[in-house]
mmCIF file of C-alpha atoms and ligand atoms in Angstrom:
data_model
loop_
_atom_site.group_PDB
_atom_site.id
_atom_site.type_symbol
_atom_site.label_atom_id
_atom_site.label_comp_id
_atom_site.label_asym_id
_atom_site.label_seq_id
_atom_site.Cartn_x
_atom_site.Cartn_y
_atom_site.Cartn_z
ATOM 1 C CA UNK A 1 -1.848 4.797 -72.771
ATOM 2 C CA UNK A 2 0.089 1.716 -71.416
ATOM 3 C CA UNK A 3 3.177 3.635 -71.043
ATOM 4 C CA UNK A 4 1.064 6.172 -69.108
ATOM 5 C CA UNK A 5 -0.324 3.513 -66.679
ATOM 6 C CA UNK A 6 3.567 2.111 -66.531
ATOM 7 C CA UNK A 7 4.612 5.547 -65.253
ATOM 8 C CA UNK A 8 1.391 5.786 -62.907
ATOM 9 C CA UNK A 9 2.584 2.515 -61.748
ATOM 10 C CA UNK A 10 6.163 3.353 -60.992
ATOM 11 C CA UNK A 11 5.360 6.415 -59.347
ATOM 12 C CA UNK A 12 3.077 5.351 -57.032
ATOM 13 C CA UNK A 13 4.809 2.026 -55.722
ATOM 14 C CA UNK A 14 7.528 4.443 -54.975
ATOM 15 C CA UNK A 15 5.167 6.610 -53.107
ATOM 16 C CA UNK A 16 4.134 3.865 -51.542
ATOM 17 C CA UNK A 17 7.905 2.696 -50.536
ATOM 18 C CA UNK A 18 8.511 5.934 -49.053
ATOM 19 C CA UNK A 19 5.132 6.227 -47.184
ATOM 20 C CA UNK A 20 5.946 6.648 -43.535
ATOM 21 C CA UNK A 21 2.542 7.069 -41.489
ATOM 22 C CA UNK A 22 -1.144 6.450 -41.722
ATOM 23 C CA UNK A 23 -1.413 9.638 -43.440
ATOM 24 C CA UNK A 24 0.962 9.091 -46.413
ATOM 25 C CA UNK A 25 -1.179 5.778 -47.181
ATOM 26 C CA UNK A 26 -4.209 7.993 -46.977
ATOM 27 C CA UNK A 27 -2.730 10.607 -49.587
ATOM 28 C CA UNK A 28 -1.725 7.872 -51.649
ATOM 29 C CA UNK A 29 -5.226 6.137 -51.436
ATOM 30 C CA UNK A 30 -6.982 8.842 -52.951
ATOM 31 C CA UNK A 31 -4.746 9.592 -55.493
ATOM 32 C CA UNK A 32 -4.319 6.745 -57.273
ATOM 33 C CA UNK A 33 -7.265 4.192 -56.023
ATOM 34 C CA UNK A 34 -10.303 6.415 -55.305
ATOM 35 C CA UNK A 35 -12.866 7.180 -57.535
ATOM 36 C CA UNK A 36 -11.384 10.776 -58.738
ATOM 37 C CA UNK A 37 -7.693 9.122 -59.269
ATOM 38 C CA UNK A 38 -5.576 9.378 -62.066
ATOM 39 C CA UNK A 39 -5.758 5.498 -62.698
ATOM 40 C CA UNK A 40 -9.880 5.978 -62.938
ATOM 41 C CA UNK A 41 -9.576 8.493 -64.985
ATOM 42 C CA UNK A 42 -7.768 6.582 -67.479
ATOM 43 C CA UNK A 43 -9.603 3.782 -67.133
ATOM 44 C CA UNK A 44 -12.696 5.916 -67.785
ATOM 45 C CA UNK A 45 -11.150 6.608 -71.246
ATOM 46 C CA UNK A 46 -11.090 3.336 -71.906
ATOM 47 C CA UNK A 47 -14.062 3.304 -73.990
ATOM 48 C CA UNK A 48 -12.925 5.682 -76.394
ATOM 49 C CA UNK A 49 -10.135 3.095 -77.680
ATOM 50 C CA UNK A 50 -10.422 0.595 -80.661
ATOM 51 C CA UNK A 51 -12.578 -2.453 -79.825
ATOM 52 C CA UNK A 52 -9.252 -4.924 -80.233
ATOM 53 C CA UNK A 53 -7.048 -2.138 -77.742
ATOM 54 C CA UNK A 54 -9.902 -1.681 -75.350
ATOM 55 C CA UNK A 55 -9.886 -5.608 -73.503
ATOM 56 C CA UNK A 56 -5.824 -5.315 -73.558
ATOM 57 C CA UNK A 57 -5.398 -1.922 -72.021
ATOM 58 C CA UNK A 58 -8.577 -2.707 -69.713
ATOM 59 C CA UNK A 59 -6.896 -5.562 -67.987
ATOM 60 C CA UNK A 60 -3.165 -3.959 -67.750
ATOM 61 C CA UNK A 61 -5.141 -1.094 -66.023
ATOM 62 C CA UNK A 62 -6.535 -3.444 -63.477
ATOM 63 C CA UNK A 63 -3.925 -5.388 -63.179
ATOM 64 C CA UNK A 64 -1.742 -2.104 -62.477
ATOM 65 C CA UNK A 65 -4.933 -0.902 -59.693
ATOM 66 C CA UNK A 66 -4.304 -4.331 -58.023
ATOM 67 C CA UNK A 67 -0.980 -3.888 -57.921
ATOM 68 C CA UNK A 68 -1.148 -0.560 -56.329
ATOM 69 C CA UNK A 69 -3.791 -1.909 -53.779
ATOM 70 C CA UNK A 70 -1.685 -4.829 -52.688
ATOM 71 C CA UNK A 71 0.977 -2.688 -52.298
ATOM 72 C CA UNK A 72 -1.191 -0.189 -50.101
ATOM 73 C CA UNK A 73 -2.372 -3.509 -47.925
ATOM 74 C CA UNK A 74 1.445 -4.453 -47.624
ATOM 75 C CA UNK A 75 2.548 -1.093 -46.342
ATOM 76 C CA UNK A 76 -0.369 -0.668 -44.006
ATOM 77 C CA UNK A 77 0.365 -3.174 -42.430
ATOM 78 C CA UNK A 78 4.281 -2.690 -42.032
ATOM 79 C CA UNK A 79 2.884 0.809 -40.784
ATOM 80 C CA UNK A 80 0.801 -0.709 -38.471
ATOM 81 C CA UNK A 81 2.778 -3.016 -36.767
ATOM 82 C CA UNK A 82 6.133 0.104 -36.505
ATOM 83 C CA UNK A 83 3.873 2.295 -34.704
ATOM 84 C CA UNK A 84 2.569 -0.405 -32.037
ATOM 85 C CA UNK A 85 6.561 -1.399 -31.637
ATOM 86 C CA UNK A 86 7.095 2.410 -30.977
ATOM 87 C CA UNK A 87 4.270 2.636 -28.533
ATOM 88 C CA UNK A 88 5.218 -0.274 -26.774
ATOM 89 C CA UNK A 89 8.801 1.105 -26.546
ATOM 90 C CA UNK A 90 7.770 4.515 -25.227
ATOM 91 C CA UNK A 91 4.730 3.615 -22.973
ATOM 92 C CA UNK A 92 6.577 0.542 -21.204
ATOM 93 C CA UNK A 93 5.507 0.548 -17.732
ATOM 94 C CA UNK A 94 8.649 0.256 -14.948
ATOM 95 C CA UNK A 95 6.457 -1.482 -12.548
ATOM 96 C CA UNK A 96 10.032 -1.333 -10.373
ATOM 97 C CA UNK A 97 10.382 2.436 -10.151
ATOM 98 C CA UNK A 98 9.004 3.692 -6.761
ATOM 99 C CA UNK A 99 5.274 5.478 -6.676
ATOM 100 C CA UNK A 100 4.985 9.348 -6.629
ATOM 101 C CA UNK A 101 4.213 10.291 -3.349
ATOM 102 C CA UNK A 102 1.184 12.796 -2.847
ATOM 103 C CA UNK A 103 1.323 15.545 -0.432
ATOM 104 C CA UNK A 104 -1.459 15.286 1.851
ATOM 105 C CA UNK A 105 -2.032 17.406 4.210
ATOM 106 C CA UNK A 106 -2.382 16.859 8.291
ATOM 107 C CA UNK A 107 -3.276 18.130 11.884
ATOM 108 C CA UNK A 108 -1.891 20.948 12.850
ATOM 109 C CA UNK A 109 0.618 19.976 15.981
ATOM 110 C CA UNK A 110 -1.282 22.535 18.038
ATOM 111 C CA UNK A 111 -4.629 20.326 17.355
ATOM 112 C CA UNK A 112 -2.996 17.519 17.691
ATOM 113 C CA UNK A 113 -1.798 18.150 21.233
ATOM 114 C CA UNK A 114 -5.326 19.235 21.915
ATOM 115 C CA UNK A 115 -6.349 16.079 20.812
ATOM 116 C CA UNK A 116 -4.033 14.197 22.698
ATOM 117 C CA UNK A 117 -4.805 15.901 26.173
ATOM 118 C CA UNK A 118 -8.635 15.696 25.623
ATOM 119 C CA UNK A 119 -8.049 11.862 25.418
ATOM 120 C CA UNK A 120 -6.021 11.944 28.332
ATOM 121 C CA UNK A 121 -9.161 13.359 30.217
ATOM 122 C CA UNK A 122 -11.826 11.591 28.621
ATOM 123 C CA UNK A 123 -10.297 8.343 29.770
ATOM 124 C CA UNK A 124 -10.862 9.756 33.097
ATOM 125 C CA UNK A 125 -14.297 10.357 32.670
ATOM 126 C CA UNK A 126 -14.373 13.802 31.796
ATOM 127 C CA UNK A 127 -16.488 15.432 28.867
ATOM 128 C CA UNK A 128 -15.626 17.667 26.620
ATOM 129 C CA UNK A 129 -17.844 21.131 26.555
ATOM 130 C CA UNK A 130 -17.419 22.921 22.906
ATOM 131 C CA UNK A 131 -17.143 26.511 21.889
ATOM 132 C CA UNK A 132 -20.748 27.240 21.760
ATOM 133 C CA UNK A 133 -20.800 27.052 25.172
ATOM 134 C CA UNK A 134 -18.168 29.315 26.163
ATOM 135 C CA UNK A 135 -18.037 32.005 23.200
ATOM 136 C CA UNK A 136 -14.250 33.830 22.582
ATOM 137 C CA UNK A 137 -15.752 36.983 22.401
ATOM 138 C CA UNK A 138 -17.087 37.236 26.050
ATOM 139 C CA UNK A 139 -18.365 39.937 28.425
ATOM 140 C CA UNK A 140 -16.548 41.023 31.580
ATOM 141 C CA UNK A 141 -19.014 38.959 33.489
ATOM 142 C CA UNK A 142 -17.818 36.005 32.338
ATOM 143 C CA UNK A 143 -14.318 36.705 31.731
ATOM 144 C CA UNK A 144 -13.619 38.115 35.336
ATOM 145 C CA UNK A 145 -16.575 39.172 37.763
ATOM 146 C CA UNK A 146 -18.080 35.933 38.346
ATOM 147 C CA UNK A 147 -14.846 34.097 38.811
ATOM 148 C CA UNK A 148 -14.336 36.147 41.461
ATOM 149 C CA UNK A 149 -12.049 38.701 40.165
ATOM 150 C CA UNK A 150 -12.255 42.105 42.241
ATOM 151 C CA UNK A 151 -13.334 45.258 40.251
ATOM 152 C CA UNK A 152 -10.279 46.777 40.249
ATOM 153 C CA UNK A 153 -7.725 43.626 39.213
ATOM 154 C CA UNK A 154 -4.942 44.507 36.885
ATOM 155 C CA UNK A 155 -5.671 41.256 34.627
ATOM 156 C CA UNK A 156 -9.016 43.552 33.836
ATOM 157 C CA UNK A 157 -6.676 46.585 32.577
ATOM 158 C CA UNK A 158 -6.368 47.514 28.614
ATOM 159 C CA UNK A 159 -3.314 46.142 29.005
ATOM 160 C CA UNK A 160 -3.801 42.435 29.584
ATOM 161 C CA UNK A 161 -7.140 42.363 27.863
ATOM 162 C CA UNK A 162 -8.401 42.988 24.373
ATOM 163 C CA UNK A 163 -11.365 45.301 24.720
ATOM 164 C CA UNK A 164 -13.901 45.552 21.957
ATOM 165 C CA UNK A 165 -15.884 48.536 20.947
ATOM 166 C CA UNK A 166 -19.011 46.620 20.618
ATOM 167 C CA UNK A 167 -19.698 47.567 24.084
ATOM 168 C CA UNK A 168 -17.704 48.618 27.378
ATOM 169 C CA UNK A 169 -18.034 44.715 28.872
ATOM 170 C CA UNK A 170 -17.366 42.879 25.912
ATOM 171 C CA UNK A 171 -14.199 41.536 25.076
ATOM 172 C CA UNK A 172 -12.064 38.990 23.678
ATOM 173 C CA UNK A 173 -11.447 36.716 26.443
ATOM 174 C CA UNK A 174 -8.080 36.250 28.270
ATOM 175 C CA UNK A 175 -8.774 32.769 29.709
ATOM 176 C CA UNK A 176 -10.553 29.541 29.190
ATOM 177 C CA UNK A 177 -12.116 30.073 33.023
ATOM 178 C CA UNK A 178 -15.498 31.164 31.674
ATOM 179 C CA UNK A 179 -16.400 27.863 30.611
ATOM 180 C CA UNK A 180 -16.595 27.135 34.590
ATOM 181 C CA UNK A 181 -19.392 29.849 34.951
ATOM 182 C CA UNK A 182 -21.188 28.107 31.464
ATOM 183 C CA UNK A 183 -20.882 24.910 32.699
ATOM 184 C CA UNK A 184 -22.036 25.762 36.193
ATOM 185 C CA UNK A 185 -24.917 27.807 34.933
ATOM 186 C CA UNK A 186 -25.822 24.998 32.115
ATOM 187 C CA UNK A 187 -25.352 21.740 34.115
ATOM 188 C CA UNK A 188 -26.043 21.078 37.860
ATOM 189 C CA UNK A 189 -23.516 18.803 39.130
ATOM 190 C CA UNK A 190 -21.944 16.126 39.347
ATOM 191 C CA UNK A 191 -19.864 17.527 36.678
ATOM 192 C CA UNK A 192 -16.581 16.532 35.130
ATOM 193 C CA UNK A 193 -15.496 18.715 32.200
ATOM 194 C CA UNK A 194 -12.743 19.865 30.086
ATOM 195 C CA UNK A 195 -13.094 23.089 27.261
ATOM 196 C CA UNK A 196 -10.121 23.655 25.332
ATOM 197 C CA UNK A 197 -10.285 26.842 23.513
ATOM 198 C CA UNK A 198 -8.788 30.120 21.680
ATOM 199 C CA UNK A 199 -7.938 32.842 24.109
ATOM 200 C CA UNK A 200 -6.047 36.620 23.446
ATOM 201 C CA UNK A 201 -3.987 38.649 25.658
ATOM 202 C CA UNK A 202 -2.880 42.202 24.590
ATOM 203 C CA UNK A 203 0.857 41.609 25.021
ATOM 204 C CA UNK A 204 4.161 42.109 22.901
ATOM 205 C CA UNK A 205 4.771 39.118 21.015
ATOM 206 C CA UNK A 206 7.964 37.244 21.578
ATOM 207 C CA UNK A 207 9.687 33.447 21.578
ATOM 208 C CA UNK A 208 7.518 32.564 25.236
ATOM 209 C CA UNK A 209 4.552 35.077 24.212
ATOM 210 C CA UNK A 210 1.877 35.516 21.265
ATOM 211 C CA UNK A 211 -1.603 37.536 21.827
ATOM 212 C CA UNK A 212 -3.399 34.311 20.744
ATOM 213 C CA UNK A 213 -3.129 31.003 22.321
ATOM 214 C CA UNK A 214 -4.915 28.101 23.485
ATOM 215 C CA UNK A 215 -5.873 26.925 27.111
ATOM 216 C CA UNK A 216 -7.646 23.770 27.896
ATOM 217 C CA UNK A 217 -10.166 24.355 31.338
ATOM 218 C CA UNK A 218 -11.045 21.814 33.469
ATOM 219 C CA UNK A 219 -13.716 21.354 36.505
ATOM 220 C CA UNK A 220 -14.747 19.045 38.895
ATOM 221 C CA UNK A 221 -17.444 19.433 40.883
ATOM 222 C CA UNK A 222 -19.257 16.778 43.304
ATOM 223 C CA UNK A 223 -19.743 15.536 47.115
ATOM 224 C CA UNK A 224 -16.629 15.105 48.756
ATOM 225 C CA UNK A 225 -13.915 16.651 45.978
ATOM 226 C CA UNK A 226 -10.580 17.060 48.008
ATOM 227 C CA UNK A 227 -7.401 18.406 47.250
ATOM 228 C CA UNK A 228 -6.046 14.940 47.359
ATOM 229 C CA UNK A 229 -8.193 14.484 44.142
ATOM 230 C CA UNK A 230 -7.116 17.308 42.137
ATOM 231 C CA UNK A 231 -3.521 16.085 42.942
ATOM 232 C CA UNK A 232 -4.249 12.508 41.880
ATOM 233 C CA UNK A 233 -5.860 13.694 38.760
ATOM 234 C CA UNK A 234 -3.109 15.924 37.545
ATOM 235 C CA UNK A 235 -0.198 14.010 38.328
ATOM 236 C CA UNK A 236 -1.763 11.152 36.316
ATOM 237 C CA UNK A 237 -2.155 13.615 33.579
ATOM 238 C CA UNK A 238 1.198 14.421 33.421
ATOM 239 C CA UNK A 239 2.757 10.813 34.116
ATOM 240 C CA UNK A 240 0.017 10.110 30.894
ATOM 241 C CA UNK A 241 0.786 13.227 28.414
ATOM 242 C CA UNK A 242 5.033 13.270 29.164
ATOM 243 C CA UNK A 243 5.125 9.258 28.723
ATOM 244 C CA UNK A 244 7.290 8.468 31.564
ATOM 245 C CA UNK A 245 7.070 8.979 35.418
ATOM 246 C CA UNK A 246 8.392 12.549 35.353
ATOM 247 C CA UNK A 247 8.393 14.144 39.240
ATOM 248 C CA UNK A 248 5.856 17.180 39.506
ATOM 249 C CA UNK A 249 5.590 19.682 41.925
ATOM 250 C CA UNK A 250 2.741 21.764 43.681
ATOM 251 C CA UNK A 251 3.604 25.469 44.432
ATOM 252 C CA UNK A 252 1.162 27.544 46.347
ATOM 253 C CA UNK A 253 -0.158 29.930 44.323
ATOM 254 C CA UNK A 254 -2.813 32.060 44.150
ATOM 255 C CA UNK A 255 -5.761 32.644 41.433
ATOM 256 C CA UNK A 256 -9.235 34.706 41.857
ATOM 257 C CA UNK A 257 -11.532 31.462 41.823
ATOM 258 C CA UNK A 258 -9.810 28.949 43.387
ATOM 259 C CA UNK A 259 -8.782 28.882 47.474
ATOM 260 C CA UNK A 260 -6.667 27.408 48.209
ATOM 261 C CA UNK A 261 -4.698 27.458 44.970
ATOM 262 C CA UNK A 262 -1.195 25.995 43.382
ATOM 263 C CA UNK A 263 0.512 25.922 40.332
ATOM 264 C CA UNK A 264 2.312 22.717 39.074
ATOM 265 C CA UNK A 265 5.096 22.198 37.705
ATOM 266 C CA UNK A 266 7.008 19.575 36.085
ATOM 267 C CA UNK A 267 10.753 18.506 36.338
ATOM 268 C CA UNK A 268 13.030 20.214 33.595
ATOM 269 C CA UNK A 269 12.656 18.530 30.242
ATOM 270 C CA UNK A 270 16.324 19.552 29.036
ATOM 271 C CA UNK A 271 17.999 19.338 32.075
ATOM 272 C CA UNK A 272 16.331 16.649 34.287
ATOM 273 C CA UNK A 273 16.470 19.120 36.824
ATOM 274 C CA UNK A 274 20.129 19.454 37.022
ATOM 275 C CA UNK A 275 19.291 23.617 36.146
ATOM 276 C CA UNK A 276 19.361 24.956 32.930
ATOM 277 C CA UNK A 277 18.711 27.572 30.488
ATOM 278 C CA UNK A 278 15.359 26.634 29.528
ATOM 279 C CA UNK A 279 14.031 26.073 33.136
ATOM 280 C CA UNK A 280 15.885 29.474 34.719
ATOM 281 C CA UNK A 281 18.478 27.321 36.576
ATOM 282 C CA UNK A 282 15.545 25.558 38.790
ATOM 283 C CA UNK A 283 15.318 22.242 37.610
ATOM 284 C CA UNK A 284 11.290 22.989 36.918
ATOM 285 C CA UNK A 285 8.803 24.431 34.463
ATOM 286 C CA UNK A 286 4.865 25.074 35.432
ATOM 287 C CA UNK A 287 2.571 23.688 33.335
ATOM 288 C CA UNK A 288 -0.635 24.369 35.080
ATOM 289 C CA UNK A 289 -2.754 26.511 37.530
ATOM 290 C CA UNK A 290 -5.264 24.862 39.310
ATOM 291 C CA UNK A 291 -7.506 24.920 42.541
ATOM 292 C CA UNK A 292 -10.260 24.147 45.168
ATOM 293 C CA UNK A 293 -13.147 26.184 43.266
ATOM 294 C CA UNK A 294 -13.973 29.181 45.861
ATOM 295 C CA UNK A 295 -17.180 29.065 47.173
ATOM 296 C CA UNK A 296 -17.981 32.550 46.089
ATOM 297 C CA UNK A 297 -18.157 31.008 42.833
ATOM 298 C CA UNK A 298 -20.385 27.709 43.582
ATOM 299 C CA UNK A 299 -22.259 30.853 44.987
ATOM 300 C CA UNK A 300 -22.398 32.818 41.856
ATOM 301 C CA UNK A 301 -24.012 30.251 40.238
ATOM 302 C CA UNK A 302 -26.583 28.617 43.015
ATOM 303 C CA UNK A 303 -24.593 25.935 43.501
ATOM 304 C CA UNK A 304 -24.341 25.298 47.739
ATOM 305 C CA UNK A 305 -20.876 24.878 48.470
ATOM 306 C CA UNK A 306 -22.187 23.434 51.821
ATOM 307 C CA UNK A 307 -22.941 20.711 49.819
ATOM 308 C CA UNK A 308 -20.903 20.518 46.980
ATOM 309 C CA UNK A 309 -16.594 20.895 46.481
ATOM 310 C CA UNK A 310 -14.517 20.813 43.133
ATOM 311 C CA UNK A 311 -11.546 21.500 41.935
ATOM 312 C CA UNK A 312 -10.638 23.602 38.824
ATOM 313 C CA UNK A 313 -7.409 23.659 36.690
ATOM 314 C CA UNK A 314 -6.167 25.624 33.074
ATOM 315 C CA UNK A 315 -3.150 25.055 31.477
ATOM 316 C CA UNK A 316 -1.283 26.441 28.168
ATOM 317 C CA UNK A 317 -1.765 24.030 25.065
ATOM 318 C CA UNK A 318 1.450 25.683 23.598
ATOM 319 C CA UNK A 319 3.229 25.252 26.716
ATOM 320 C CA UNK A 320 2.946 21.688 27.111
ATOM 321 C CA UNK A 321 3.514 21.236 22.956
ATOM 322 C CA UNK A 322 6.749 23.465 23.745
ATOM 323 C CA UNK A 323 8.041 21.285 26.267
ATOM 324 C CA UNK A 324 7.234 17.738 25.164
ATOM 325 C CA UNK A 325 8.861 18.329 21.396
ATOM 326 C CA UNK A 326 11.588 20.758 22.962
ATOM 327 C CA UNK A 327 10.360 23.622 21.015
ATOM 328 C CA UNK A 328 12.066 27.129 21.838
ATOM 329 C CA UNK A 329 9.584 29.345 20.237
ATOM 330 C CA UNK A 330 5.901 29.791 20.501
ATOM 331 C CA UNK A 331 5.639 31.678 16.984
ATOM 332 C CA UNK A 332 6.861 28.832 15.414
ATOM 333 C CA UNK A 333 3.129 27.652 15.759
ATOM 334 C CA UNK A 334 1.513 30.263 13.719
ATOM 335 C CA UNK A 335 4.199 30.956 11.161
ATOM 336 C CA UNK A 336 2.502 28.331 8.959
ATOM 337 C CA UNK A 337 6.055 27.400 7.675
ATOM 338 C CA UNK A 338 5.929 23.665 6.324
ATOM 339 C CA UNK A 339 9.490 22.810 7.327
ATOM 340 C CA UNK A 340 8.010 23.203 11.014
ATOM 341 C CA UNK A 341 4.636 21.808 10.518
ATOM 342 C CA UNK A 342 5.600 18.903 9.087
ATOM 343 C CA UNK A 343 7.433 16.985 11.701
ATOM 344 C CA UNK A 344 4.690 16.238 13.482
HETATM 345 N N1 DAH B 401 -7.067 30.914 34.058
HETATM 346 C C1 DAH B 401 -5.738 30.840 34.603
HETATM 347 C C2 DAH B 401 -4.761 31.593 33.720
HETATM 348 O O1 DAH B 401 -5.088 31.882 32.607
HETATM 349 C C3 DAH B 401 -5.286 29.418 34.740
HETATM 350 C C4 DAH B 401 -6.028 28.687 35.817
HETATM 351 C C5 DAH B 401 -5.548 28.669 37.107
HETATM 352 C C6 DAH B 401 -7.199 28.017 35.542
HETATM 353 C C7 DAH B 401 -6.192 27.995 38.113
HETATM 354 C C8 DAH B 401 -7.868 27.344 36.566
HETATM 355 C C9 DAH B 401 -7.346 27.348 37.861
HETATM 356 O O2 DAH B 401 -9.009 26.695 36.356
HETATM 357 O O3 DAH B 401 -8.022 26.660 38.838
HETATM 358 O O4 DAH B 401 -3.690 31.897 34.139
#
């Protein structure tokens, strides 16, 4: 029996020596320290030995357990203290390497430029009238008769305008102009409004032309509105939105609702007005329509243009995002491609 507990001794030390993990101690644990181990089992036939054997071979078999356990409580420890090194090593923080940057998103340039020119306005006192209260899908009414379109305009021909087949009148609308009419019919004046908004024209796209864009409407209406104040208003817009005293020009022009009318434009972005490609060789590019609201319209809505003037102007949001980041194509805006979106 003592050689037996020598070799049970021998073999597990070694075990022991070679242990490498948690989990090799555990193995070892139960096989030679837990209550169904070899060593108990032996020590459980202890009582079938002579009286003078029994003390003898009792204590070498404890003394042989404690060595085992000692052993155990050296290597756990040794185990312990390898696996925190090895953690330490492999989950050492560089609190010098740069931080992952996170993609987040942002406004789309289009909204941004809205944005931009509704602030412009709004620091001249002007509010801004939502969607609700000049709907894209709009009647004919709205779109064209009441602004003083005649019945037989071309603007009002299958070609400009998407049609629906909800009903003959109903369509998508092909300005922001409407709002004037909602406004007019909603508010009585004095009134100072902008209404940017989505409008559609049935046309082929191209680089300068896509069936959906956005226009931003404005209106003034009150005692005593003169030209001179539509001018002052829109060249401070433009001195405000191009950053820099840019000259601007007013063309005659001429527009359904508004008598006497002009269109302005600003001088050449690329070429400063020396004539380019960009501006057709004449030094300008229009930005805007605008106009002394007719009074068949202040009519139109009971407004008495005996007593009250305005003026009324719409210009392309894409148009003046095209020319302020020197962008040659329109599409570029609904292409959704990052590369583009991103620089702004
Ligand atoms: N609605 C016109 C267009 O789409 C732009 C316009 C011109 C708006 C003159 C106005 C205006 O309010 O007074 O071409």
């Amino acid at each position: 029996m003592q050689k037996q507990l020598e070799e049970i001794c021998e073999k597990a030390l070694k075990e022991i020596e070679n242990a490498n993990s948690k989990a090799d101690i555990e193995k070892i644990k139960l096989e030679y320290l837990s209550r169904k181990s070899i060593l108990n089992n032996i020590k459980k036939g202890l009582k079938d030995l002579s009286p003078d054997q029994r003390p003898i071979l009792g204590a070498f078999a404890n003394e042989v357990a404690q060595k085992i356990e000692k052993s155990v409580e050296k290597k756990e420890k040794d185990i312990y203290h390898k696996e925190l090194e090895e953690k330490l090593e492999t989950e050492k923080i560089d609190i010098t390497l740069p931080g992952k940057t996170i993609p987040s998103g942002k406004p789309h340039p289009l909204t941004k430029t809205i944005e931009e020119i509704v602030t412009i306005f709004q620091g001249m006192g002007f509010t801004v009238t939502a969607n609700e209260n000049s709907p894209e899908v709009e009647t004919e009414y709205y779109n064209f008769d009441s602004l003083n379109f005649p019945k037989d305009h071309p603007a009002k021909d299958m070609q400009d305008t998407f049609y629906t087949k909800v009903a003959p009148n109903v369509l998508l609308r092909s300005q922001t102009s409407g709002a004037q009419i909602h406004t007019m019919e909603n508010k009585k004046p004095p009134l100072r409004i902008i209404s940017p908004g989505r409008v559609y024209r049935c046309e082929s796209v191209s680089a300068r032309k896509n069936n959906l864009f956005h226009q931003i409407e404005g209106l003034v209406i009150d005692k005593n509105v003169t030209f001179a104040d539509l001018k002052g208003t829109l060249n401070e817009f433009t001195r405000l939105y191009f950053g820099e005293a840019r000259p601007t020009r007013f063309r005659t022009s001429f527009f359904p609702f508004t008598e006497p009318s002009a269109e302005i434009d600003v001088q050449c972005i690329m070429c400063k007005g020396k004539g380019c490609r960009t501006c057709s060789q004449t030094g300008w590019l229009e930005i805007l329509g605008a106009g002394i609201v007719d009074p068949n319209v202040l009519q139109g809505v009971g407004i008495d243009p005996e007593i009250y003037t305005g003026f009324a102007f719409g210009m392309g949001v894409e148009r003046l995002a095209m020319l302020k980041h020197a962008i040659n194509d329109i599409r570029l805006f609904f292409n959704n491609d990052i590369r583009f979106l991103e620089q702004f």
